[in-house]
PDB file of C-alpha atoms in Angstrom:
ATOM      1  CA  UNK U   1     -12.374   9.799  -9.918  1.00 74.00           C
ATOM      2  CA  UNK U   2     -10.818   6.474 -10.969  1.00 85.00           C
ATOM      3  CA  UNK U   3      -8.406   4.690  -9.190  1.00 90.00           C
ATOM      4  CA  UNK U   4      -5.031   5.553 -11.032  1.00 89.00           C
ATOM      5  CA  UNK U   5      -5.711   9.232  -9.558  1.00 90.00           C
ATOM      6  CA  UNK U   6      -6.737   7.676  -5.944  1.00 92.00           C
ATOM      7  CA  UNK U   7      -3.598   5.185  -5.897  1.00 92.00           C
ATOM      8  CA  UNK U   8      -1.315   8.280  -6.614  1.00 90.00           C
ATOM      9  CA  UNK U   9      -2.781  10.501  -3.803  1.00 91.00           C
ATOM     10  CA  UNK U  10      -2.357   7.195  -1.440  1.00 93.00           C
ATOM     11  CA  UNK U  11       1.467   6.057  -2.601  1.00 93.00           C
ATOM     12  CA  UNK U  12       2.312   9.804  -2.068  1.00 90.00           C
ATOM     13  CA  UNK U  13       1.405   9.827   1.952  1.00 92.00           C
ATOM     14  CA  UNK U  14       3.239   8.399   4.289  1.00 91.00           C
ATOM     15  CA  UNK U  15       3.156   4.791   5.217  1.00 92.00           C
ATOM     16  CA  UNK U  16       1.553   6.330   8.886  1.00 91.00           C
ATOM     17  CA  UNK U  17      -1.265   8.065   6.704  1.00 93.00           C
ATOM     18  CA  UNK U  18      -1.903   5.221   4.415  1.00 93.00           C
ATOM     19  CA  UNK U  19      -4.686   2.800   5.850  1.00 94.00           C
ATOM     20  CA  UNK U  20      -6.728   5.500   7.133  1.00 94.00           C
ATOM     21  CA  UNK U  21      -6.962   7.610   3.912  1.00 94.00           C
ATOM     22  CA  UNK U  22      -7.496   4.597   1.919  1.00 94.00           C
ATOM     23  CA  UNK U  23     -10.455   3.844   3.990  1.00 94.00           C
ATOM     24  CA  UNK U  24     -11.457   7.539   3.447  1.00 94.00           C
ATOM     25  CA  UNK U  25     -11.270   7.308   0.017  1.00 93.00           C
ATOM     26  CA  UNK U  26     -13.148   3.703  -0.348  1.00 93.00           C
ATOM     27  CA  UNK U  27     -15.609   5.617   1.705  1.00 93.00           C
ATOM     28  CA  UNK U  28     -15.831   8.566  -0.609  1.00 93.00           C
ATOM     29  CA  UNK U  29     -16.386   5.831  -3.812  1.00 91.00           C
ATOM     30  CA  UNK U  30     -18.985   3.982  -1.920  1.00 92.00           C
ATOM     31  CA  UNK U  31     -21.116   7.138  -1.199  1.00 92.00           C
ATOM     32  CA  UNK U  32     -20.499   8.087  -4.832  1.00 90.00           C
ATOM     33  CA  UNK U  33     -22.330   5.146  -5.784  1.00 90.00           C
ATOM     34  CA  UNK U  34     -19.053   3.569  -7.382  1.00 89.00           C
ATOM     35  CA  UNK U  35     -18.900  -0.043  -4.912  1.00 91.00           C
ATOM     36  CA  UNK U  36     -16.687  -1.006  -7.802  1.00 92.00           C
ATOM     37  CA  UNK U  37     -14.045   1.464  -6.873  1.00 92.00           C
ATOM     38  CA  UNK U  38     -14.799   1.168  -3.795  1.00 92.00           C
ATOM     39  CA  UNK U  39     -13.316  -2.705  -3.565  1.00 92.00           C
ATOM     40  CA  UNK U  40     -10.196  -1.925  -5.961  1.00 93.00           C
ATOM     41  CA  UNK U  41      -8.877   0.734  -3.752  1.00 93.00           C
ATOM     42  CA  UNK U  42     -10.015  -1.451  -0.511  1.00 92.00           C
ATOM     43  CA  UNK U  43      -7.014  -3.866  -2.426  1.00 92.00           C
ATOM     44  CA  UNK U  44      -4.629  -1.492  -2.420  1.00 93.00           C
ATOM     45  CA  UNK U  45      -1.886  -2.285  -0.325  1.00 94.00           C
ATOM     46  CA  UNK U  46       0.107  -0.443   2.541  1.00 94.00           C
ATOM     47  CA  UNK U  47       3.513   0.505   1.292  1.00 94.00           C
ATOM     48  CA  UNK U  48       6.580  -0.377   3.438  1.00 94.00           C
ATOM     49  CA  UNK U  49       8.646   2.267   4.919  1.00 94.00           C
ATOM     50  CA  UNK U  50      11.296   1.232   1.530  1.00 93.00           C
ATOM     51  CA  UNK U  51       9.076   1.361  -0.855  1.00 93.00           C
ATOM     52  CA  UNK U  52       7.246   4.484   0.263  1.00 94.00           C
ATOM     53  CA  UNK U  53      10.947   6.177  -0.086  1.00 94.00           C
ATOM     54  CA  UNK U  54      11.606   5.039  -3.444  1.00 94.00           C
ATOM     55  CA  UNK U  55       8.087   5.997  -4.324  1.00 93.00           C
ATOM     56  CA  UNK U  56       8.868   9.340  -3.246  1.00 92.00           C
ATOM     57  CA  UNK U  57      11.635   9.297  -5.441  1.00 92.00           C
ATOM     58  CA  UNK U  58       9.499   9.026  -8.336  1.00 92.00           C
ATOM     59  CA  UNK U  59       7.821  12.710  -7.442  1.00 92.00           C
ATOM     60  CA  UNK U  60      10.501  14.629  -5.886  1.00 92.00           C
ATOM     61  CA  UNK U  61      13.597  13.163  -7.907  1.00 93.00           C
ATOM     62  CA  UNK U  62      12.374  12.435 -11.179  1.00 92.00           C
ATOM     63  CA  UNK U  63      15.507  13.773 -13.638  1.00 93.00           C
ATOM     64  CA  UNK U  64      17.493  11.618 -11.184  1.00 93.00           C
ATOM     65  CA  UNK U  65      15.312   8.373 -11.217  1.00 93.00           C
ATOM     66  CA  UNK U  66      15.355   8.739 -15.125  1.00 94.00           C
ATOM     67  CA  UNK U  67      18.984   8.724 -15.602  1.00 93.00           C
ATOM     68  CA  UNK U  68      19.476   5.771 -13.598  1.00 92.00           C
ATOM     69  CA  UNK U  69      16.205   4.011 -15.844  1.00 93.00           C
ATOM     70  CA  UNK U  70      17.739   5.281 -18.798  1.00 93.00           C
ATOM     71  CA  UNK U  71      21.735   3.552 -18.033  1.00 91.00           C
ATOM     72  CA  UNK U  72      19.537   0.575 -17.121  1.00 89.00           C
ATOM     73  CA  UNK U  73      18.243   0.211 -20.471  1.00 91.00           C
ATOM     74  CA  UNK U  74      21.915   0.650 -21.768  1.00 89.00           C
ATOM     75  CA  UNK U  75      23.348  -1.532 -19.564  1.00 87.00           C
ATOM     76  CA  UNK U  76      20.302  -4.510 -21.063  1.00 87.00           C
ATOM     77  CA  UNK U  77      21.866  -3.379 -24.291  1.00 88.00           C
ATOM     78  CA  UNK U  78      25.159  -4.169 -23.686  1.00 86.00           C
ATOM     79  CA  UNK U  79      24.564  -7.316 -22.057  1.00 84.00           C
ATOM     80  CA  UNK U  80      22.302  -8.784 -24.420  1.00 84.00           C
ATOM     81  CA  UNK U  81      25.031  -7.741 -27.173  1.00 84.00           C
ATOM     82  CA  UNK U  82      27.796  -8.572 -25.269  1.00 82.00           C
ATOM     83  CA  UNK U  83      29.373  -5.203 -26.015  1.00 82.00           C
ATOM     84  CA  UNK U  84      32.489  -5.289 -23.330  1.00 84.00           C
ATOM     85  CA  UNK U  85      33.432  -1.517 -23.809  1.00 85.00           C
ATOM     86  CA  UNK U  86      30.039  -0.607 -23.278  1.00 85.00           C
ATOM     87  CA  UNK U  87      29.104  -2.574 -20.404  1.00 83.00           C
ATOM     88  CA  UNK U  88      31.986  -1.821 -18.353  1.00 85.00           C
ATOM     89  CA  UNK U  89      31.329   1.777 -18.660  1.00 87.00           C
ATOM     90  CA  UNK U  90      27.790   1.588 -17.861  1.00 85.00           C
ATOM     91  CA  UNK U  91      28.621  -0.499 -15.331  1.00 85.00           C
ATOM     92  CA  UNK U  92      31.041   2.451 -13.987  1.00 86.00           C
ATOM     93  CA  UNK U  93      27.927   4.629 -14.480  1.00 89.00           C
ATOM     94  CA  UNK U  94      25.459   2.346 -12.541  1.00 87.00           C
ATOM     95  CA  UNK U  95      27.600   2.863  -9.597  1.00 86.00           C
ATOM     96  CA  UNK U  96      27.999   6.551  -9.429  1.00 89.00           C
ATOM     97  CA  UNK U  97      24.312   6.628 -10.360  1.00 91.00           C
ATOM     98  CA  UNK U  98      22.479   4.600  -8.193  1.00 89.00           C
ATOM     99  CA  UNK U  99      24.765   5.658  -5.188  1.00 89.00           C
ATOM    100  CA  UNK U 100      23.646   9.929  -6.015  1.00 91.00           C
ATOM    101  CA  UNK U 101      20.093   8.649  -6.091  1.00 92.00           C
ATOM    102  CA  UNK U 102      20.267   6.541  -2.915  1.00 91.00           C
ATOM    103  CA  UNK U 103      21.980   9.456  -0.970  1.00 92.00           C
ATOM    104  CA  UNK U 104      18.716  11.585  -1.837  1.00 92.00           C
ATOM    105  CA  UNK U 105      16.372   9.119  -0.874  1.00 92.00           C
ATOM    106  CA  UNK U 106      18.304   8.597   2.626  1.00 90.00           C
ATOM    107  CA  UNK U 107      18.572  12.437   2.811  1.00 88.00           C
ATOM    108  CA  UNK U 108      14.629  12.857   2.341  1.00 86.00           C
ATOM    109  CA  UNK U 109      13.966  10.505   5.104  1.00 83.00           C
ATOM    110  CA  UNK U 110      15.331   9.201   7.845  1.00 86.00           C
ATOM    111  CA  UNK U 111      15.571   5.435   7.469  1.00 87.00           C
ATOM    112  CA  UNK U 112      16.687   2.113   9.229  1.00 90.00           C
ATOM    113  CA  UNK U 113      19.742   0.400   7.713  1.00 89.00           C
ATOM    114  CA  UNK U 114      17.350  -2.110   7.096  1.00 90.00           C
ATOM    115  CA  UNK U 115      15.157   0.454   4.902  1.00 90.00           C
ATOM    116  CA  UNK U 116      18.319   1.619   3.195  1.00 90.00           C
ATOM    117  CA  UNK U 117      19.368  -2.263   2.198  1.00 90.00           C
ATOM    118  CA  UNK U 118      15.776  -2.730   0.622  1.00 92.00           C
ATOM    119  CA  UNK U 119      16.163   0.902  -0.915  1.00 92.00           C
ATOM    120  CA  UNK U 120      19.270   0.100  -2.723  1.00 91.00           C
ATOM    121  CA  UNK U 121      17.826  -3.561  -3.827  1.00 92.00           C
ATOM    122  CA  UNK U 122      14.929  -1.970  -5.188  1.00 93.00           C
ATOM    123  CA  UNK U 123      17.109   0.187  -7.394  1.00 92.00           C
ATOM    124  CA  UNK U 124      19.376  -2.110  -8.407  1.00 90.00           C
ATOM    125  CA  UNK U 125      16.394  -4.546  -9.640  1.00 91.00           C
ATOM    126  CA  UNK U 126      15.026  -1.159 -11.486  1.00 91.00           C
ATOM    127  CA  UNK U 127      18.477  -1.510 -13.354  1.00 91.00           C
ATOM    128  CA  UNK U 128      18.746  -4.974 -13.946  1.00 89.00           C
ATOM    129  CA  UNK U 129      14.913  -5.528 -14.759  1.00 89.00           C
ATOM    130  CA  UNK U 130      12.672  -3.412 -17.607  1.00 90.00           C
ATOM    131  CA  UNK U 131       9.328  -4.916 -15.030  1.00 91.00           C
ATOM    132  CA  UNK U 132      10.804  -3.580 -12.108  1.00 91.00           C
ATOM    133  CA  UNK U 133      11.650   0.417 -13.986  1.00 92.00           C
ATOM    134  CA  UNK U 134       8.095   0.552 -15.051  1.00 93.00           C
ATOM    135  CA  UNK U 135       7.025  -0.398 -11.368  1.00 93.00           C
ATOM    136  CA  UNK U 136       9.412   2.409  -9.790  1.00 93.00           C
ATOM    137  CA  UNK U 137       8.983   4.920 -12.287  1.00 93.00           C
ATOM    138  CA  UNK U 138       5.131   4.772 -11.390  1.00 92.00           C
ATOM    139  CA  UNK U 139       6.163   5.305  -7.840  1.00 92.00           C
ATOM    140  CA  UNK U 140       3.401   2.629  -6.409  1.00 92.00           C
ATOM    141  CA  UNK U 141       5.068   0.387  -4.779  1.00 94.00           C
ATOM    142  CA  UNK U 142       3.592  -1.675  -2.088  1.00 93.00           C
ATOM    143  CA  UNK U 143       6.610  -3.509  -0.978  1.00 93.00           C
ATOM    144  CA  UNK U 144      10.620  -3.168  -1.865  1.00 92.00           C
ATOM    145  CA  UNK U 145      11.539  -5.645  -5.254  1.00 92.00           C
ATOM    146  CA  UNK U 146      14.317  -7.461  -5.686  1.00 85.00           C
ATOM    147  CA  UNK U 147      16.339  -9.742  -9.252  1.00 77.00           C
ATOM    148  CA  UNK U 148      16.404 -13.481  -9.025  1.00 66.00           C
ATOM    149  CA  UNK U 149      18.035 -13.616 -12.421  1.00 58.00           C
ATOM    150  CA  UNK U 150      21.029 -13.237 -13.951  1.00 50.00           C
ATOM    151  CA  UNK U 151      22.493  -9.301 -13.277  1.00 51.00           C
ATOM    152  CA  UNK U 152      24.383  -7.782 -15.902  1.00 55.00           C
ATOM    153  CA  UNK U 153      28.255  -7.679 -15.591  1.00 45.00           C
ATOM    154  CA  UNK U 154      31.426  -6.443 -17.075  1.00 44.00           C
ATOM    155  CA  UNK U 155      32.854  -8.771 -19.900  1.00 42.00           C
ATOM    156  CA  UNK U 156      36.449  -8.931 -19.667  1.00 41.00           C
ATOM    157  CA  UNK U 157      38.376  -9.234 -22.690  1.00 41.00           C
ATOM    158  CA  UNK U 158      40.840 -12.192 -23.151  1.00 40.00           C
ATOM    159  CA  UNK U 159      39.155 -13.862 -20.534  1.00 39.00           C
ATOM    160  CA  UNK U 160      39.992 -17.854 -20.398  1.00 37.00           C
ATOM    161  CA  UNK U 161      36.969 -19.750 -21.793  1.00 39.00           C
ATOM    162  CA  UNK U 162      34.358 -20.787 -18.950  1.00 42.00           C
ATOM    163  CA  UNK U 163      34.012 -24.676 -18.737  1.00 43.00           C
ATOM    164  CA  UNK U 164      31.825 -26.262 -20.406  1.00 44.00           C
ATOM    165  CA  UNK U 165      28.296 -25.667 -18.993  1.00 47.00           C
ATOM    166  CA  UNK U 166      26.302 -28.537 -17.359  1.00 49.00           C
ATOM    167  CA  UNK U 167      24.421 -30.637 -19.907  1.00 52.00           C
ATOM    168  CA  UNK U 168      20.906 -29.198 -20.498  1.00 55.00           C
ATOM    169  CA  UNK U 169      18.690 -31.339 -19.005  1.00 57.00           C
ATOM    170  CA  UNK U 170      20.741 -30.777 -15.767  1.00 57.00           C
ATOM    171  CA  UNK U 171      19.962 -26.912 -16.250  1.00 58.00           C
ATOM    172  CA  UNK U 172      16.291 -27.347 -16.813  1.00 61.00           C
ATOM    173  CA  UNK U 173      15.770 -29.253 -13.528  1.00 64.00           C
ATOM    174  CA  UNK U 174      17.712 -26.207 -12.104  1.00 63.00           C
ATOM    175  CA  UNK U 175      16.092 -23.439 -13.579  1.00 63.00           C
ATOM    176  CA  UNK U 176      12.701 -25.349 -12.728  1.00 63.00           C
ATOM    177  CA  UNK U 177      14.153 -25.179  -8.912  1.00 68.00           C
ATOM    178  CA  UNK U 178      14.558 -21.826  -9.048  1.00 66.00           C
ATOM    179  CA  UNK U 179      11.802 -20.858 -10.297  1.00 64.00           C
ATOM    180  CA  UNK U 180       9.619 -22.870  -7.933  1.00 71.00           C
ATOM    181  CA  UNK U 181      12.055 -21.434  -4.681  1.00 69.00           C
ATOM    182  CA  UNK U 182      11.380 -17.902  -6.273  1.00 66.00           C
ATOM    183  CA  UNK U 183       7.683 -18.481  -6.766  1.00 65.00           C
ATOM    184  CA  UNK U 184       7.087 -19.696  -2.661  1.00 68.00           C
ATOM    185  CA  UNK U 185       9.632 -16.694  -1.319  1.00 68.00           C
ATOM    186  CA  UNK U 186       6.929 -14.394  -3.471  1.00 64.00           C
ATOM    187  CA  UNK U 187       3.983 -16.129  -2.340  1.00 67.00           C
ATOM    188  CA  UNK U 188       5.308 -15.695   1.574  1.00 70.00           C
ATOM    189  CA  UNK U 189       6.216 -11.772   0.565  1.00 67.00           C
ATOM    190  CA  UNK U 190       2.786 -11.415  -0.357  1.00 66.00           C
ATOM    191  CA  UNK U 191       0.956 -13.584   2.313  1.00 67.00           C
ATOM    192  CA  UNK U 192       2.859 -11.457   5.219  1.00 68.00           C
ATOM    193  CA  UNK U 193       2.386  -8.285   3.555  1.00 69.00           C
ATOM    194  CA  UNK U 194      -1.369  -9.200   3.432  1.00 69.00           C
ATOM    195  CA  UNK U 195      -1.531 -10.343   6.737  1.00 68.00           C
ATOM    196  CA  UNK U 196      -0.038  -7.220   8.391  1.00 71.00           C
ATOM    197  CA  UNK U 197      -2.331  -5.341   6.126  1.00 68.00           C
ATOM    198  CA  UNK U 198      -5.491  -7.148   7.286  1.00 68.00           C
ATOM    199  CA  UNK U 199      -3.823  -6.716  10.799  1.00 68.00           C
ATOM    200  CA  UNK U 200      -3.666  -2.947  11.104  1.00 69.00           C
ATOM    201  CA  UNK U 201      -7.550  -3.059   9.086  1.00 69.00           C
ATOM    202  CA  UNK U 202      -8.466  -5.061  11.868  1.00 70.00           C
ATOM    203  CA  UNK U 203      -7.230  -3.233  14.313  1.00 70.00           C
ATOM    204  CA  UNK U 204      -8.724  -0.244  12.686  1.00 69.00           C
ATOM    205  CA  UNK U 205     -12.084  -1.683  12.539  1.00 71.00           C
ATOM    206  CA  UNK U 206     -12.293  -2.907  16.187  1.00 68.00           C
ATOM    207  CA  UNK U 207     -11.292   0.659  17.203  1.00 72.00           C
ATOM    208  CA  UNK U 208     -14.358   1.923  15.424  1.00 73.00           C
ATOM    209  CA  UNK U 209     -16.253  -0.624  16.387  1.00 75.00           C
ATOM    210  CA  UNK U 210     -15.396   0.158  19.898  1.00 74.00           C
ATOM    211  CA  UNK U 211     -16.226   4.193  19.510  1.00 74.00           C
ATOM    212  CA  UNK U 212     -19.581   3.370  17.715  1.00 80.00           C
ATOM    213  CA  UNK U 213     -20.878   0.769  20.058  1.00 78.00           C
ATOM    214  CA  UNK U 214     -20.140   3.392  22.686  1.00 77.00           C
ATOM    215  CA  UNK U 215     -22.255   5.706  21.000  1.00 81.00           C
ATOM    216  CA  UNK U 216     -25.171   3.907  20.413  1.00 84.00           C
ATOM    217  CA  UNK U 217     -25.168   2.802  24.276  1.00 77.00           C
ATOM    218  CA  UNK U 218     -25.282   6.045  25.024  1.00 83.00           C
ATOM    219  CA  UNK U 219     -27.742   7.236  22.450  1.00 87.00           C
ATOM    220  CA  UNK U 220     -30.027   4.103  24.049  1.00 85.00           C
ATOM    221  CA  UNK U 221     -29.236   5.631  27.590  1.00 86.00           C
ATOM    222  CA  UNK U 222     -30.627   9.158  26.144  1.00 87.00           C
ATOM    223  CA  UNK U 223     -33.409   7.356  24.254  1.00 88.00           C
ATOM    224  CA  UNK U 224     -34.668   5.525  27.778  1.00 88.00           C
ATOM    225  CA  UNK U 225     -34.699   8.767  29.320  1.00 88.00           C
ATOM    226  CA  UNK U 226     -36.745  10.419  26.792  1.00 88.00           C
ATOM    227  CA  UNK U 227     -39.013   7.548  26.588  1.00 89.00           C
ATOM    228  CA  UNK U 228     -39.825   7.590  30.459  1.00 88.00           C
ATOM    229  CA  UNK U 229     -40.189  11.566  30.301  1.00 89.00           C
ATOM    230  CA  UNK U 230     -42.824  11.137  27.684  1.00 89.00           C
ATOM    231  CA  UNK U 231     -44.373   8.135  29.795  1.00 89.00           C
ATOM    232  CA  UNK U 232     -44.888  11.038  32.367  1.00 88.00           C
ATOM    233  CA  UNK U 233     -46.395  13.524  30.465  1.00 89.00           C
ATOM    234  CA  UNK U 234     -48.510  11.236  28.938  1.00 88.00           C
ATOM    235  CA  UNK U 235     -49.603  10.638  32.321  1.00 88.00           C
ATOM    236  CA  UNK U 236     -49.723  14.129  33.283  1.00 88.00           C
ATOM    237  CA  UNK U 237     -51.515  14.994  30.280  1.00 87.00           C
ATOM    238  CA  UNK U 238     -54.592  12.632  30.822  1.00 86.00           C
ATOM    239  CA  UNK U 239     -55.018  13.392  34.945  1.00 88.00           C
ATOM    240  CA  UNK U 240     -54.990  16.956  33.130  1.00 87.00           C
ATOM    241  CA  UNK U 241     -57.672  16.305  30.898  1.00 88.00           C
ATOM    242  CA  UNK U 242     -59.296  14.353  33.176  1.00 87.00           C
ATOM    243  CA  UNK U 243     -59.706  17.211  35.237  1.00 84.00           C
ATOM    244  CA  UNK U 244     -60.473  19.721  33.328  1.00 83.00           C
ATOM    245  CA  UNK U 245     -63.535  17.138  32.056  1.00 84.00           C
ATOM    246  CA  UNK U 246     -64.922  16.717  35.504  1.00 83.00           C
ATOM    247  CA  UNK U 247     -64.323  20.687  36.721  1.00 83.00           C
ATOM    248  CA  UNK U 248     -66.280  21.723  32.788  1.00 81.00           C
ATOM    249  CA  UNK U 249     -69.234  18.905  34.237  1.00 82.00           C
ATOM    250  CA  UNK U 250     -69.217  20.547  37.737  1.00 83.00           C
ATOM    251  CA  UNK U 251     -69.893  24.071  36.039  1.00 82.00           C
ATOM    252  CA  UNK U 252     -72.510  22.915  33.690  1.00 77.00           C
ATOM    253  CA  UNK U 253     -74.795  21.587  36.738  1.00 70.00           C
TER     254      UNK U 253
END
């Protein structure tokens, strides 16, 4: 066992089954004598309602999820080239694409329009970003992703020349911005998404806690009564023997 094949038994269950068959399988590590394991798939994180939909994707729609991966690497292509013939049509493509793929997903499950939003933005980052396929088509994800950057677009021919862009140190103090807004929204995604992960472990572990301490009260209760039963034997025991001592005396005079 190694933790590729435990993190794609985990990303397959629901989000509902996650936490308590990751602790199941940390267990199962541990008692294997593998603590290393153990504390990788301890890191492993809950996936979102989103994610776990898209991740599902990646099992039960995979000719589907493909296509769409495949037009994104087209549409790249085209971009980077500036091909306008090509990107428009992939463009045309993307739409009819991502929509079939989405309309499976929402079919599969039953999800919030909220779900559905962060569906759709995962996908369309999938499209946009080479990263972001090779995190989908593993179907892992913890949480749905999104594209900061610039997002491919049609290139219309004959077009009037854009203005002159800004001059470059003015884009550099820009692109520093962005980065830095980009890096704290990422660092918040992934401090909440911890924290309601440690939240529900938490919660898990004062609920076993709770069962266990229950237990062992009782166990003590049990052990208390055994202990004073034994006391009385005991004390039966030696009045017996005492007994029989002075009756054996009384029949040897």
């Amino acid at each position: 066992m190694d933790l590729d094949e435990v993190a794609a038994r985990l990303y397959a269950l629901p989000p509902s089954d996650f936490t308590a068959a990751r602790a199941e399988e940390a267990r199962s590590a541990k008692q294997a004598g593998d603590a290393a394991l153990a504390r990788e798939i301890g890191k492993l994180r809950k996936p979102t309602v989103s994610a776990w939909a898209v991740n599902r994707a990646a099992r039960e729609h995979p000719g589907e999820l493909d296509e769409l991966l495949a037009l994104g690497e087209e549409l790249r292509e085209a971009w980077a080239s500036q091909d306008a013939d090509a990107l428009a049509e992939a463009t045309r493509r993307r739409g009819e694409l991502t929509g079939r793929l989405s309309r499976l997903i929402r079919q599969d499950a039953d999800l919030s329009s909220a779900a559905v939003a962060e569906v759709d933005q995962t996908l369309d980052a999938a499209v946009v970003d080479a990263d972001a396929a090779d995190e989908v088509r593993r179907g892992r994800l913890a949480k749905p992703l999104s594209y900061s950057g610039f997002a491919p677009a049609p290139v219309t021919r004959g077009a009037p020349r854009r203005k002159k862009p800004a001059p470059e140190e003015d884009d550099e103090r820009a692109a520093r911005r962005a980065e830095i807004e980009a890096r704290k929204a990422k660092e918040r995604e992934e401090a909440e998404a911890a924290h309601r992960e440690w939240s529900e472990a938490l919660a898990e572990a004062e609920r076993e806690h709770g069962e266990r301490a229950e237990k062992v009260d009782r166990l003590e209760k049990k052990l208390a009564k055994a202990r004073k039963r034994l006391a009385d034997t005991a004390h039966r025991l030696e009045v017996a023997r005492r007994e029989e001592r002075h009756a054996r005396a009384r029949l040897s005079d």
